[in-house]
Structure formats: C-alpha cells, structure tokens
CSV table of C-alpha atoms and ligand atoms in Angstrom, one decimal:
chain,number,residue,atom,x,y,z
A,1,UNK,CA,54.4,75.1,-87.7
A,2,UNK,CA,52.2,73.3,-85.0
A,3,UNK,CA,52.0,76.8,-83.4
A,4,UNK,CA,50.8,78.5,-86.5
A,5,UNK,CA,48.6,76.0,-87.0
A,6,UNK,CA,46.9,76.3,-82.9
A,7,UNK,CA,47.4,80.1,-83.5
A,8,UNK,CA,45.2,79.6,-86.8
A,9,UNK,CA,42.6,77.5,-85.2
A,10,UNK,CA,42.6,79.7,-82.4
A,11,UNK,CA,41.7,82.6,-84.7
A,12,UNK,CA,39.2,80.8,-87.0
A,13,UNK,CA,37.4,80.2,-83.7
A,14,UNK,CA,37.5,84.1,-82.4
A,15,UNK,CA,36.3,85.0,-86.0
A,16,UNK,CA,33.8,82.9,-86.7
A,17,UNK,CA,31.6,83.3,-83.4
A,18,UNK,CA,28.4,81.8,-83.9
A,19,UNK,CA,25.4,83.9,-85.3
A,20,UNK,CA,23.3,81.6,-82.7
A,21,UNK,CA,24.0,79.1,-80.0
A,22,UNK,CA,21.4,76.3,-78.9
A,23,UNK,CA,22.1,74.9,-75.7
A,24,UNK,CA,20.0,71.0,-75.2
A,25,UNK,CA,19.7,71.2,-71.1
A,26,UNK,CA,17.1,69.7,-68.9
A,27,UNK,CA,14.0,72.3,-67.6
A,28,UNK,CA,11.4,72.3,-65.0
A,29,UNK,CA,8.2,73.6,-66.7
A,30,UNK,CA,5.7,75.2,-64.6
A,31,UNK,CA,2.6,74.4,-66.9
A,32,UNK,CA,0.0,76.2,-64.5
A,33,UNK,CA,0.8,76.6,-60.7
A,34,UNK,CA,1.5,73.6,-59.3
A,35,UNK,CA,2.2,72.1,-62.6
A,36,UNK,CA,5.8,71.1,-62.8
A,37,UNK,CA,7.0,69.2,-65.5
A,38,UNK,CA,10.8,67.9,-65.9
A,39,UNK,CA,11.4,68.1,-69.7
A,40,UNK,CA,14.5,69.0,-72.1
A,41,UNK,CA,14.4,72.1,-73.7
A,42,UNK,CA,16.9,75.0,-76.2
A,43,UNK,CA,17.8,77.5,-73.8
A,44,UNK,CA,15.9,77.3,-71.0
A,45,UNK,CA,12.6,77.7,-73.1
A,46,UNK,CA,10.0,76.2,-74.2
A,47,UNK,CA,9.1,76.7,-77.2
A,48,UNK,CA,13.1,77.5,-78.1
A,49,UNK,CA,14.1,81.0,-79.1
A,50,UNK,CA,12.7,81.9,-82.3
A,51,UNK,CA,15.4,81.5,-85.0
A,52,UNK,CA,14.6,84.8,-87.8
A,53,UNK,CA,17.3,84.0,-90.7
A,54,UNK,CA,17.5,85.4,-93.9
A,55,UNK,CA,17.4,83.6,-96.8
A,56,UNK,CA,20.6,82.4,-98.3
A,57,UNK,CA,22.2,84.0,-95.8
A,58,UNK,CA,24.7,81.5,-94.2
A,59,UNK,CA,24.8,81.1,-90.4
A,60,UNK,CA,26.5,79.4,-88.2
A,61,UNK,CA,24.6,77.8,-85.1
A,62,UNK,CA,26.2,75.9,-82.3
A,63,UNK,CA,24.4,73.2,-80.7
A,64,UNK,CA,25.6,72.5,-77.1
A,65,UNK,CA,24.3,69.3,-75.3
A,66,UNK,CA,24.0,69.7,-71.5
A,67,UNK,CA,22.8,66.5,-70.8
A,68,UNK,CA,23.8,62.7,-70.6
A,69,UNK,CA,22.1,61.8,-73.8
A,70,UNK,CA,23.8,62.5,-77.2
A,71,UNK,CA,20.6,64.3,-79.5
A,72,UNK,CA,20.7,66.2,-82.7
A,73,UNK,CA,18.6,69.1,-84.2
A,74,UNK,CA,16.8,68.8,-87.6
A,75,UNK,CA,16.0,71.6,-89.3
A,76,UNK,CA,12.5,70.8,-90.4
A,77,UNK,CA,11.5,72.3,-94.0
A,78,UNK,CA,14.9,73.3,-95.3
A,79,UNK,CA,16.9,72.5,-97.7
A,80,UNK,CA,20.5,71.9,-96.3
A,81,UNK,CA,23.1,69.2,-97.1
A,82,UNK,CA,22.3,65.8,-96.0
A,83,UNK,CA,25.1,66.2,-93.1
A,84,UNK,CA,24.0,69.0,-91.3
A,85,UNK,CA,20.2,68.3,-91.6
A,86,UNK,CA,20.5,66.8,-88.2
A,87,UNK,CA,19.2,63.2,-88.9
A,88,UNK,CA,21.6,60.3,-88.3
A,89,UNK,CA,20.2,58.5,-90.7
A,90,UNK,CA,21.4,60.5,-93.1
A,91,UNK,CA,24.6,61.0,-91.9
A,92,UNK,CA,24.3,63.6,-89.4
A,93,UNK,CA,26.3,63.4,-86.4
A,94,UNK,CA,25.0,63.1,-82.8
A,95,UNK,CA,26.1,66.3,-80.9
A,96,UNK,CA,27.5,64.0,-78.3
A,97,UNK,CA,26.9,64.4,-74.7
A,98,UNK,CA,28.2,67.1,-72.9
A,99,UNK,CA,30.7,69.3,-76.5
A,100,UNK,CA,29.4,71.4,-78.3
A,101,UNK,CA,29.0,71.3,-82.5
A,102,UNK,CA,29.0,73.8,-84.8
A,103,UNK,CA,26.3,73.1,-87.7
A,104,UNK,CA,27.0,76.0,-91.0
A,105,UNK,CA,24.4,76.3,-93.6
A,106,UNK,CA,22.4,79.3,-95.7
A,107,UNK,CA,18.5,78.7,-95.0
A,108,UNK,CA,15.8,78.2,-97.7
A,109,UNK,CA,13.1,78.2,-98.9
A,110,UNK,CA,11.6,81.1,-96.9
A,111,UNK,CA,8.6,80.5,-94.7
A,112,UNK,CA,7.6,79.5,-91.2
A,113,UNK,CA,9.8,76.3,-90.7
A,114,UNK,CA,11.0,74.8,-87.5
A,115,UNK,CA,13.4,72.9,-85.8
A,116,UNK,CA,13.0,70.2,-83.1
A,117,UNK,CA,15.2,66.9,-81.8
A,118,UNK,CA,15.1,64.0,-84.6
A,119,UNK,CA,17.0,61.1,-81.9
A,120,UNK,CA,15.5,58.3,-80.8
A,121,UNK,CA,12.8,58.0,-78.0
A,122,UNK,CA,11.6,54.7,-78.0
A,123,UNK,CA,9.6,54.0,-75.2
A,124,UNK,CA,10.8,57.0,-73.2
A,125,UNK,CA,8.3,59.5,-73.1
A,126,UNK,CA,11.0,62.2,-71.9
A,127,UNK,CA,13.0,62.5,-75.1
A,128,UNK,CA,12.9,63.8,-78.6
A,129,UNK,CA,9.5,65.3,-79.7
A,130,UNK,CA,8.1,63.9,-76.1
A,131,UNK,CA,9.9,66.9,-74.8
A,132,UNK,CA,10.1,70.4,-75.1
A,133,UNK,CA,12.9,70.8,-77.9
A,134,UNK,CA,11.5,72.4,-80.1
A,135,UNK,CA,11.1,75.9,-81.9
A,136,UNK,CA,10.1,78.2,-84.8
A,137,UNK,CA,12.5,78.8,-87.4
A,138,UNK,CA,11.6,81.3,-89.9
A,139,UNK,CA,13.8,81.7,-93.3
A,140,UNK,CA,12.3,85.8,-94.4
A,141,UNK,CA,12.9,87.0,-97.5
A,142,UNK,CA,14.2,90.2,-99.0
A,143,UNK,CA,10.4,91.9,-98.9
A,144,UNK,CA,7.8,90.4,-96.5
A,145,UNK,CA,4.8,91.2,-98.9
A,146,UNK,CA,2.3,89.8,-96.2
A,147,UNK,CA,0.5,92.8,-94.9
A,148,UNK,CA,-0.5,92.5,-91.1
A,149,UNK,CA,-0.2,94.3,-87.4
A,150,UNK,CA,0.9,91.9,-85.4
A,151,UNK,CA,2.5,88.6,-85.5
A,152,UNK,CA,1.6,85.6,-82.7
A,153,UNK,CA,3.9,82.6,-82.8
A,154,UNK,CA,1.5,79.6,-80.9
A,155,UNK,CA,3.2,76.0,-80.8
A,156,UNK,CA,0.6,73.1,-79.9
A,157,UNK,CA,1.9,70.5,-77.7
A,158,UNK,CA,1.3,67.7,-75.4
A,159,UNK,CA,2.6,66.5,-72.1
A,160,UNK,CA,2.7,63.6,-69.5
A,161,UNK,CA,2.6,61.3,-72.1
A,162,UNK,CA,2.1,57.6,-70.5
A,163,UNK,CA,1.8,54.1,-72.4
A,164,UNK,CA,-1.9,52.9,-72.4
A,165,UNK,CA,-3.7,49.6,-73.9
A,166,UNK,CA,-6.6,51.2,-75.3
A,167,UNK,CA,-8.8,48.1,-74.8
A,168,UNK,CA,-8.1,48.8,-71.2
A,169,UNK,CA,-10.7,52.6,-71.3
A,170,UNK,CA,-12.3,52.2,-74.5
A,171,UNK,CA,-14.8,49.9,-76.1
A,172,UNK,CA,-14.7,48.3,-79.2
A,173,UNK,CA,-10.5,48.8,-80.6
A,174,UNK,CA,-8.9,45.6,-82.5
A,175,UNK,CA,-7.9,43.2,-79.8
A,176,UNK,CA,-4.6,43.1,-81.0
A,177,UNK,CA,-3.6,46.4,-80.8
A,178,UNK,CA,-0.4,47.5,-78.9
A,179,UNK,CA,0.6,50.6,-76.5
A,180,UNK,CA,-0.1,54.1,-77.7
A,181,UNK,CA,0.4,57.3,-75.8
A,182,UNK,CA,-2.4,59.4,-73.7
A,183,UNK,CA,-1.1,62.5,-72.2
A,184,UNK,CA,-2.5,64.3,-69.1
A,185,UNK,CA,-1.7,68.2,-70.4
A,186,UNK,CA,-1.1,70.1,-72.9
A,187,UNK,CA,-0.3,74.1,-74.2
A,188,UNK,CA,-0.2,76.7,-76.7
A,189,UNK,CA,3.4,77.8,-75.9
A,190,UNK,CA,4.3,77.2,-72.3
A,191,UNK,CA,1.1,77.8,-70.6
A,192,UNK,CA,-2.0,75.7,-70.4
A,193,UNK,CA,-5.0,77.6,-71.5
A,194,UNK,CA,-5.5,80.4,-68.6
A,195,UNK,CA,-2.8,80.4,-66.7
A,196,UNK,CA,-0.1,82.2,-69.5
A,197,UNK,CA,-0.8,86.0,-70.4
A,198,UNK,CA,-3.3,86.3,-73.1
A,199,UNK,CA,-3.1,87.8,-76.5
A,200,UNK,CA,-3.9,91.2,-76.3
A,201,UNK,CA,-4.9,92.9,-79.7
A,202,UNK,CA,-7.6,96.1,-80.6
A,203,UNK,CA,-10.0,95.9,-82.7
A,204,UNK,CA,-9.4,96.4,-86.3
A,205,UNK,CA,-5.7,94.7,-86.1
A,206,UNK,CA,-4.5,92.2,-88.7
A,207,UNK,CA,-3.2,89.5,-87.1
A,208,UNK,CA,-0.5,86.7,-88.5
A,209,UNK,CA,-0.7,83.8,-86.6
A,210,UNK,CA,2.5,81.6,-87.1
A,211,UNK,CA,0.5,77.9,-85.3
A,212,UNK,CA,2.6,74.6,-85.5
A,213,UNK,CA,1.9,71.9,-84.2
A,214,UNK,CA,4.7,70.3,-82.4
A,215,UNK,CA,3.1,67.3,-80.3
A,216,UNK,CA,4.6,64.4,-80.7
A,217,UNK,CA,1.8,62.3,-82.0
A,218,UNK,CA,-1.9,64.1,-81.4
A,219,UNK,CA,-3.7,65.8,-84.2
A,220,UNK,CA,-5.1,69.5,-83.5
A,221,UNK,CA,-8.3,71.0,-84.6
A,222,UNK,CA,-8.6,74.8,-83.5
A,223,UNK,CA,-11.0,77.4,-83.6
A,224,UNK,CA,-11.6,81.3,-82.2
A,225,UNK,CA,-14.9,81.7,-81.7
A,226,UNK,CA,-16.3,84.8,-83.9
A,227,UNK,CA,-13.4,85.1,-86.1
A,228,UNK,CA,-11.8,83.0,-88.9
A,229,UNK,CA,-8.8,82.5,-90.4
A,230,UNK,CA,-7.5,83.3,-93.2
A,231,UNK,CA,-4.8,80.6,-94.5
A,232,UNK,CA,-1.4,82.2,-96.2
A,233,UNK,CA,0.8,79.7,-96.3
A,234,UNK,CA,0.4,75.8,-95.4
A,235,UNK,CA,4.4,74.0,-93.7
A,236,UNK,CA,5.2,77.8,-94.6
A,237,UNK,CA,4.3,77.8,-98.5
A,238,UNK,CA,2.3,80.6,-99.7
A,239,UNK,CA,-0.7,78.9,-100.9
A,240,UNK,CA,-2.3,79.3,-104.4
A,241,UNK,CA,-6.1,80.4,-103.1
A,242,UNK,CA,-5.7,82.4,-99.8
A,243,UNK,CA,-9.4,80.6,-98.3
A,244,UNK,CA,-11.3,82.2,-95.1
A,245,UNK,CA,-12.0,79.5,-92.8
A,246,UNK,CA,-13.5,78.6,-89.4
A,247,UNK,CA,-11.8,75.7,-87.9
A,248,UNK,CA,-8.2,74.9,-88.6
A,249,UNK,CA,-6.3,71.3,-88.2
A,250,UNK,CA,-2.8,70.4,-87.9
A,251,UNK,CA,-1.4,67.2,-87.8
A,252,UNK,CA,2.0,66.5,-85.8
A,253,UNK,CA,5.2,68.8,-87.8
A,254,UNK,CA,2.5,71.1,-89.9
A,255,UNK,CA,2.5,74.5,-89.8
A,256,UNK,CA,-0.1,77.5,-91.1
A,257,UNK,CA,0.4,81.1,-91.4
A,258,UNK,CA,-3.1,82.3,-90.8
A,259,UNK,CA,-4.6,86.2,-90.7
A,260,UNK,CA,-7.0,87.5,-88.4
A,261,UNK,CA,-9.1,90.2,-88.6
A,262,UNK,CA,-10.1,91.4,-85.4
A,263,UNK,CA,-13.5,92.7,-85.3
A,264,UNK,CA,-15.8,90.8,-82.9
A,265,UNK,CA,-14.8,92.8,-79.2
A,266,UNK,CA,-14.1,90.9,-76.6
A,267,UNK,CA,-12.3,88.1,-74.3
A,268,UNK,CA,-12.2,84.7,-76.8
A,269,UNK,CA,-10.3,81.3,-76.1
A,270,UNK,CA,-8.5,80.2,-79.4
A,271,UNK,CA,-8.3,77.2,-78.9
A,272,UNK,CA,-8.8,72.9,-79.7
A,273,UNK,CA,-12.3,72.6,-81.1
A,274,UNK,CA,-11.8,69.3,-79.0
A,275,UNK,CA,-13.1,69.2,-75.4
A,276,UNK,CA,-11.2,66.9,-74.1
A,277,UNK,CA,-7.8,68.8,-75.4
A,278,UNK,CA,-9.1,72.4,-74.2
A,279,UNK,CA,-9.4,70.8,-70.6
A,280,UNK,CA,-5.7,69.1,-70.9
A,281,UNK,CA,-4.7,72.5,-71.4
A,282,UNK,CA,-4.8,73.6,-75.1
A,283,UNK,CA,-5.8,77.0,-75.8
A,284,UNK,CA,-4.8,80.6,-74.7
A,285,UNK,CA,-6.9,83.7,-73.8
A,286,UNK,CA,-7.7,86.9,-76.4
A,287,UNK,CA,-8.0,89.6,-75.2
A,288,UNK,CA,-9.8,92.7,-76.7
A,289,UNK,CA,-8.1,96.3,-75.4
A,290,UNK,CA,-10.7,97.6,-72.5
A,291,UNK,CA,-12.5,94.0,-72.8
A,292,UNK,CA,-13.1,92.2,-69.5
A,293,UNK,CA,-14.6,89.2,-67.9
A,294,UNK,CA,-14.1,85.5,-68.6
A,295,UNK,CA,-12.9,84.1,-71.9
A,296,UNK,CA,-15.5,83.1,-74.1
A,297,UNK,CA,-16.0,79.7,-76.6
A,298,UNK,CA,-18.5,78.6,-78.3
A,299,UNK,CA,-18.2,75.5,-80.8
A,300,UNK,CA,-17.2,75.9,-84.5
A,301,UNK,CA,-19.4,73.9,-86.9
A,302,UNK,CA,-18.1,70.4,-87.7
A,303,UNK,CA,-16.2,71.0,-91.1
A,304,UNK,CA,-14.2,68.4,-92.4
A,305,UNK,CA,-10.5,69.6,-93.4
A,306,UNK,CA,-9.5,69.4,-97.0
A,307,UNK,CA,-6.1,70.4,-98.1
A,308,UNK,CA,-7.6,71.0,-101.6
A,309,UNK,CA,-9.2,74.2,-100.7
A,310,UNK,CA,-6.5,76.0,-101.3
A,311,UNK,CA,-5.7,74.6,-104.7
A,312,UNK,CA,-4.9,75.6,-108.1
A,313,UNK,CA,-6.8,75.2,-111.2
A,314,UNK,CA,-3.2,75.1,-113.2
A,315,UNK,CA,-2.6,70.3,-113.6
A,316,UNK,CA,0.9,70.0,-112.3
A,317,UNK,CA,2.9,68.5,-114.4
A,318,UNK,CA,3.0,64.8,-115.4
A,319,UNK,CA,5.6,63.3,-113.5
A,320,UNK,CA,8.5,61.2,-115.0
A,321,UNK,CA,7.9,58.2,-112.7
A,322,UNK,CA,5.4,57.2,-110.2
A,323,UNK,CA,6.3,54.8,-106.9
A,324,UNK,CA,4.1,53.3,-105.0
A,325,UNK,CA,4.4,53.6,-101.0
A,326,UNK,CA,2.0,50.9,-98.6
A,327,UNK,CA,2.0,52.2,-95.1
A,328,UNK,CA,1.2,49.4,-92.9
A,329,UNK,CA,0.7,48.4,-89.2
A,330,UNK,CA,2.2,45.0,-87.4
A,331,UNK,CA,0.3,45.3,-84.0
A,332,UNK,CA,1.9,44.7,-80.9
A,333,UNK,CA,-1.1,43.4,-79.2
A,334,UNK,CA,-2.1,44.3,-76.0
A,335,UNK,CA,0.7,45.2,-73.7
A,336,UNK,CA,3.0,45.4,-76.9
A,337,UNK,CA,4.0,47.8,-79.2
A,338,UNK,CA,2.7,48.2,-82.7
A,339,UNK,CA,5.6,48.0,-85.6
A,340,UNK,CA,4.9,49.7,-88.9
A,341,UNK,CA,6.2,48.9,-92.5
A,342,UNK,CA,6.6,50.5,-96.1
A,343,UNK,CA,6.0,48.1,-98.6
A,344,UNK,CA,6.6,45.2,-95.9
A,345,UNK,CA,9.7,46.5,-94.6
A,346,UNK,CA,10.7,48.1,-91.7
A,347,UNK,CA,13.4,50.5,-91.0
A,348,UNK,CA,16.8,49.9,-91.2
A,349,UNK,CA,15.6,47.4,-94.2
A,350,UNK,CA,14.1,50.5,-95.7
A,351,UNK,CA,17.2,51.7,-96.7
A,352,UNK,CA,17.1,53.0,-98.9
A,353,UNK,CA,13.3,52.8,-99.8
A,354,UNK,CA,13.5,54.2,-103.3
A,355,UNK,CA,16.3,55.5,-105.6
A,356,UNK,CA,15.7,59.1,-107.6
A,357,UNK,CA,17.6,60.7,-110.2
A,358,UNK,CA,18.4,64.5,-110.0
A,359,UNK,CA,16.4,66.6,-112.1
A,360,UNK,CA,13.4,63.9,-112.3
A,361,UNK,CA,10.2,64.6,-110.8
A,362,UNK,CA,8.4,61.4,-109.1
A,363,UNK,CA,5.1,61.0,-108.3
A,364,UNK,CA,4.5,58.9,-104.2
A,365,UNK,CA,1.5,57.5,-104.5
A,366,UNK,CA,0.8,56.3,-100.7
A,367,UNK,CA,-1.6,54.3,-99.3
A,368,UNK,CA,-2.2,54.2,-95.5
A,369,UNK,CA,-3.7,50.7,-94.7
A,370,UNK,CA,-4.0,51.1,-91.4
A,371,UNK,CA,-6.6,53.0,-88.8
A,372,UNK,CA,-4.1,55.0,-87.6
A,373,UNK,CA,-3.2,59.2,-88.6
A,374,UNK,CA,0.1,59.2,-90.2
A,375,UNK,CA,1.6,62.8,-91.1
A,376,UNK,CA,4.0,61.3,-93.7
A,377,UNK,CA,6.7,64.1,-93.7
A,378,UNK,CA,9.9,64.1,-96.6
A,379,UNK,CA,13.0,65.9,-95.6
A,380,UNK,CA,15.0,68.3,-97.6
A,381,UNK,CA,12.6,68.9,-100.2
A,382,UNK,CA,8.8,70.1,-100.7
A,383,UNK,CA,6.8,68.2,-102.4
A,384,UNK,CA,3.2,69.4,-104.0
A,385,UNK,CA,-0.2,67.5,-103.3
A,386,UNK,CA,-1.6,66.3,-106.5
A,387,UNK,CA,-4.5,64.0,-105.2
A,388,UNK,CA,-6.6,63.3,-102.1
A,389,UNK,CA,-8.5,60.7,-102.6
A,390,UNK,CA,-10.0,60.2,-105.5
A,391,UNK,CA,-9.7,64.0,-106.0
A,392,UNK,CA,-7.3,65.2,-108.6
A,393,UNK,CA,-5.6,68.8,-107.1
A,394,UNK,CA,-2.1,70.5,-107.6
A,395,UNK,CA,-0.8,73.8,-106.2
A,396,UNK,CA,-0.6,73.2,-102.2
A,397,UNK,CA,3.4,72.4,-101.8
A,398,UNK,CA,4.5,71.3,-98.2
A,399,UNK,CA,6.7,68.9,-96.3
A,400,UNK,CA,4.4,67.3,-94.3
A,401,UNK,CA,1.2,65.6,-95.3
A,402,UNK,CA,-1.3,63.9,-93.2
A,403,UNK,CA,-3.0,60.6,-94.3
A,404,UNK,CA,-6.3,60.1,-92.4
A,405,UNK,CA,-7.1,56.3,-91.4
A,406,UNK,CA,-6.9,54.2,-94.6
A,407,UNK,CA,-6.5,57.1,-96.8
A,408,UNK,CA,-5.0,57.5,-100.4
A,409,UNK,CA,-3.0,60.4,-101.3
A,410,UNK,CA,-0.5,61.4,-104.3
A,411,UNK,CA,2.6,63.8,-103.9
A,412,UNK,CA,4.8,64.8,-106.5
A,413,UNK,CA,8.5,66.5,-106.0
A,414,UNK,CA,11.6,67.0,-108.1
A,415,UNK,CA,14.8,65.7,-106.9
A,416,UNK,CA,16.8,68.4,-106.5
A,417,UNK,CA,18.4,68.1,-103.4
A,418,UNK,CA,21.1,65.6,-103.9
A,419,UNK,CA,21.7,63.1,-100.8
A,420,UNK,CA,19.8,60.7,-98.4
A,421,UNK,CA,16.2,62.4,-97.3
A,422,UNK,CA,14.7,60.9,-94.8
A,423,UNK,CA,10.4,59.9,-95.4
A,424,UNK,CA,9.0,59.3,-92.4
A,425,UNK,CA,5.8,59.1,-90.5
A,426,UNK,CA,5.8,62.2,-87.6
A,427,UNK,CA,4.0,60.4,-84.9
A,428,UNK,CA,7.0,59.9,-82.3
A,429,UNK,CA,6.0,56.1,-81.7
A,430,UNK,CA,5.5,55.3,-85.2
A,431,UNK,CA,8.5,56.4,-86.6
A,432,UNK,CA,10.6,54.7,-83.7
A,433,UNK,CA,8.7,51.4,-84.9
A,434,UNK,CA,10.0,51.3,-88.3
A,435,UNK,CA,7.8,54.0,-89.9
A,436,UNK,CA,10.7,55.6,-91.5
A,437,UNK,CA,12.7,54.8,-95.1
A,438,UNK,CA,15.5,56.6,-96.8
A,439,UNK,CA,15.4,58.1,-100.2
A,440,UNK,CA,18.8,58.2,-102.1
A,441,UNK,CA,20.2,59.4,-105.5
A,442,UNK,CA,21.9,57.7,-108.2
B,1,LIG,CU1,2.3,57.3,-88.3
C-alpha cells in the first residue's frame, strides 16, 4: 500500500507538470552601463515573464524560492480563494526558503492584471515591491474585441531606494514627520530612458499600451509628446467612456490599457511629465520607421487627473450598507518612521476591519486625513468608484484607488468572493506601518 501510494504521488507529479514555473532568485540589473543593481527578481527578469492565461481556465504555477528569505506571490486583481491569493494575512502560505510550492487556480476577471511579492519589507529597501518581483498577468478572454497593431507592455518603477528625513533637503514639511524613501533611478521595464531599445512603430499603427505602475511608493504622471492616449480599460476594466487624453497618471499597483494612434513621425520620449523622474531614468525612446536623430519631449499641459472622466451617466445602485474608513498618520518624527491607522487602529488590531455578508453590496466611504498619496487597493474583488469628492460618479470599477492628500472618496463592491480580503494602502512603507486591515464574511 505505502508503494501504491509513492507510485500514485509519483504519477500525480509527472501528470500534473506545471503550466508555468516562477523561480524567486537574486539578479544583477544593469540599469544603464555601469548601472548595476543587486535586486530579486521571477526568472531572471525584470519585469517577470508575462503570464497570458485564459479565463477560467485553471493553471497550475509553481513558485520556487532561491533565496534565504521565505516570500509569496499575490496575484493582484483576481479573484482566487483566499489561500492561494498569496497574502499571509489571509492565509496564504510563505513559499519557504529554498522548496518549491505549487499554487492551482482558474484566473478571472479578464484584463491586464499583475502579480508581484506581497511579504514584508520593513525597512529593507531590497525586498518585496522595493525589488524587481514583479510582472504582468493578463487573464484574455474568448474574443479580444480591442482592435489594435501592436501591443507594448511598459512597467514604471523605482530604484536605490534610501531612507531620508525630508526636513533634512526640503523646506517647510511638519517637523514631526518620519523617514520616507527617495530613490536615485528609475525605468520603463529594465532600462532607464535611453539606454534599452526603443519602441519602434510606423506611422499609422494602433498601438495598445499595457502601463503599470509597479514602484513601490512614487506616483507617475506620463506623457508622449504629439500623441495621446486613448484609455480602454483602467486596473484592466474596460471603462464605460473610452476618453482621448494627453497626460496619464498612475498611482503605485494601477494599471491602464491605453491606444495610440501613431501619426506625428518621428523619435519621441514617452515618458514622466516629471523632470526630476525622466532624469532618474523614467521613460523610453519611440521610434518612427526611417526616423532618426535624438528623442524628442516637449511638456504636456498641466491637467489635473480625474478618474470620473470615464464615467457613466447610469447611478449605481444604492448600496445595502455604507462603512466608514479614516485613514490616518502617527508620525515618526524626524529620524523615525511614520505609523498609519484605519479608524485608530493599526494592523494586526485591524483584524478584521469590517465584517460583510455574501450577496450585500457596501458602500467604503474613505477619508484620507493625512498629506500623504495613499493608493488604497482591496484584494479579491473590484469595487466601482461612486464619488470623488464631492462629485457623485459610477461606472469606473477597479482594484486600486488613489486618495490624493486629504481626499474623500466613496467605493462600492458586492461581496461575492467569500474569505478574508486584504484592504490595504500600496505604498510599500505604509502598508508595513499598519496601513493594512482585513475584511471577513459572516
Ligand atoms: Cu499610503
């Protein structure tokens, strides 16, 4: 018997081969000649290898940890069981240091979702979202219906982060603020601006741009100078009004499928409408067939971003209950580090944070009282925006919102994903601090 059962094991583990295998290892990143980072990355890459999965399709994926610190992988946007979603505070397991695990689930919703470390950095600016694991995952349906040529996949991130007192290079911030991060690069991909190949296209093209923005706590504004974008989908949701805009912005975990019509010849930098970020590194060359000569940018307007532009005119629904969420900072004073609380409670005392029933739809409405971004992200369901400020919208559904500096916003979802989900701030530091809460079921 106990060598039908091996014999049976041995079999189940021939026959059931993973459909893809993630392998956590250390990497030296050559950022631009000379520029050598030591990071973590999926396979030796950076961003991972794109993961294309069908929806409701189940796949297996084995995660294999070559390094001396346990992590786990969170599949960002989907809707999978609380145990394989890869945060250990919902149950996930760590995929310990040095085995292998084998995580099984059938991907949805379709869209451009990712996935990315969700351990523990703390004050190590090497791990988690400090490093390079992360990478697009995108759930595609039976019938694409988006009609395009060519299809870039551009990941924003930052590097070198290092812990700095702001009162120590800036005038004029509270006095008793703590430590936040200042990094010294950063890329589209794994090239700072110039020193990867460009995007070549020809005129005429239609071109989806998949852009995420995977740094672990920087906003990014971007632009290509002489064309726009059109937004499709916003955290990979087709949106309700398909807008034509100039500058784009993405706060830490959000993604948007953009298309670009190609019709100003030439050699462009798309890239952060912020000075300061294109020098660090952020941007990458486009390049017009026959076009030569250096890339060219020239400064978008200044045009506030408003998720509501791509809203419906159809009310959502009432919801059945409405909870109120306080996003507050403790700060660490100079030297320190800041701590952050939800209703005056910081994680693990924000467990569980609220308590839904299946089938209900609730209404967060969130205030950030603090002068801090905070992309407020909920995992394992999608939630839709329903106000901004004093401005009543519905229609734009996504997993990730951003709350500018002492903000108000209102996002309604329906609880049907039964099992702890995980709200949380995306900022690296902030959600080490406490900025994090669980959401159960009855
Ligand atoms: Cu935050």
């Amino acid at each position: 018997m106990a060598l039908g059962g091996m014999m049976a094991r041995a079999y189940t583990q021939i026959a059931s081969s993973p459909d893809y295998t993630l392998r956590i290892a250390p990497l030296r990143l050559e950022l631009s000649p000379g520029r050598v980072i030591d990071t973590f990355a999926y396979n030796g890459t950076v961003p991972g290898p794109a993961l294309r999965l069908r929806e409701g399709r189940q796949v297996n994926i084995d995660i294999r940890n070559d390094t001396d610190v346990d992590d786990l992988v969170h599949w960002h946007g989907l809707y999978v069981p609380a145990d394989v979603d890869g945060a250990m505070e919902e149950g996930s397991p760590m995929v310990e240091r040095g085995t292998m695990r084998r995580f099984t689930f059938a991907p949805k919703p379709t869209g451009t979702r990712w996935y990315h470390s969700h351990d523990v950095a703390g004050t190590d600016l090497r791990r988690s979202l400090y490093s390079g694991m992360y990478g697009f995952l995108i759930v595609e349906p039976a019938s694409d219906p988006g009609r395009y040529d060519r299809e870039v996949l551009l990941a924003a991130h930052h590097w070198q982060g290092s812990w700095v007192s702001m009162q120590d290079i800036r005038k004029g911030p509270p006095p008793d603020n703590g430590l936040e991060v200042m990094y010294a690069a950063a890329s589209f991909n794994d090239r700072m601006l110039g020193h990867g190949e460009p995007i070549r296209v020809r005129e005429g093209e239609r071109v989806l741009f998949r852009l995420l923005n995977a740094s672990p706590t920087e906003n990014v504004t971007m632009a290509l100078p002489g064309h726009r974008f059109t937004v499709v989908a916003l955290d990979g949701n087709a949106v309700p009004a398909q807008r034509t805009i100039e500058t784009l912005f993405l706060a830490p975990a959000e993604r948007a499928d953009v298309i670009v019509e190609m019709k100003r010849p030439g050699v462009w930098i798309l890239g952060a409408v912020s000075d300061e970020d294109r020098k660090l590194g952020l941007g990458v060359v486009v390049e017009y067939a026959n076009e030569r000569g250096e890339p060219k940018w020239e400064a978008p307007a200044n045009s506030p971003w408003d998720y509501t532009t791509f809203e419906t005119d159809r009310p959502a629904p009432a919801p059945d209950e409405r909870l109120e969420l306080l996003f507050e900072k403790a700060p660490g004073g100079r030297g320190g580090y800041n701590r952050w609380l939800i209703n005056g409670k910081s994680w693990p005392d924000t467990n569980p944070l609220f308590t839904t029933e299946r089938g209900k739809r609730y209404r967060l409405a969130m205030t950030n009282k603090s002068g801090d971004n905070h992309p407020v992200h909920l995992h394992r369901h999608t939630f839709e925006v329903t106000k901004v400020g004093d401005k009543t919208t519905a229609g734009v559904m996504k997993d990730t919102i951003n709350m500018t500096r002492f903000s108000t916003v209102e996002i309604d979802f329906v609880a049907d994903d039964p099992g702890p989900s995980l709200l949380h701030c995306h900022h690296q530091d902030h959600q080490d601090e406490g900025f994090m809460g669980l959401m159960t079921y009855l």
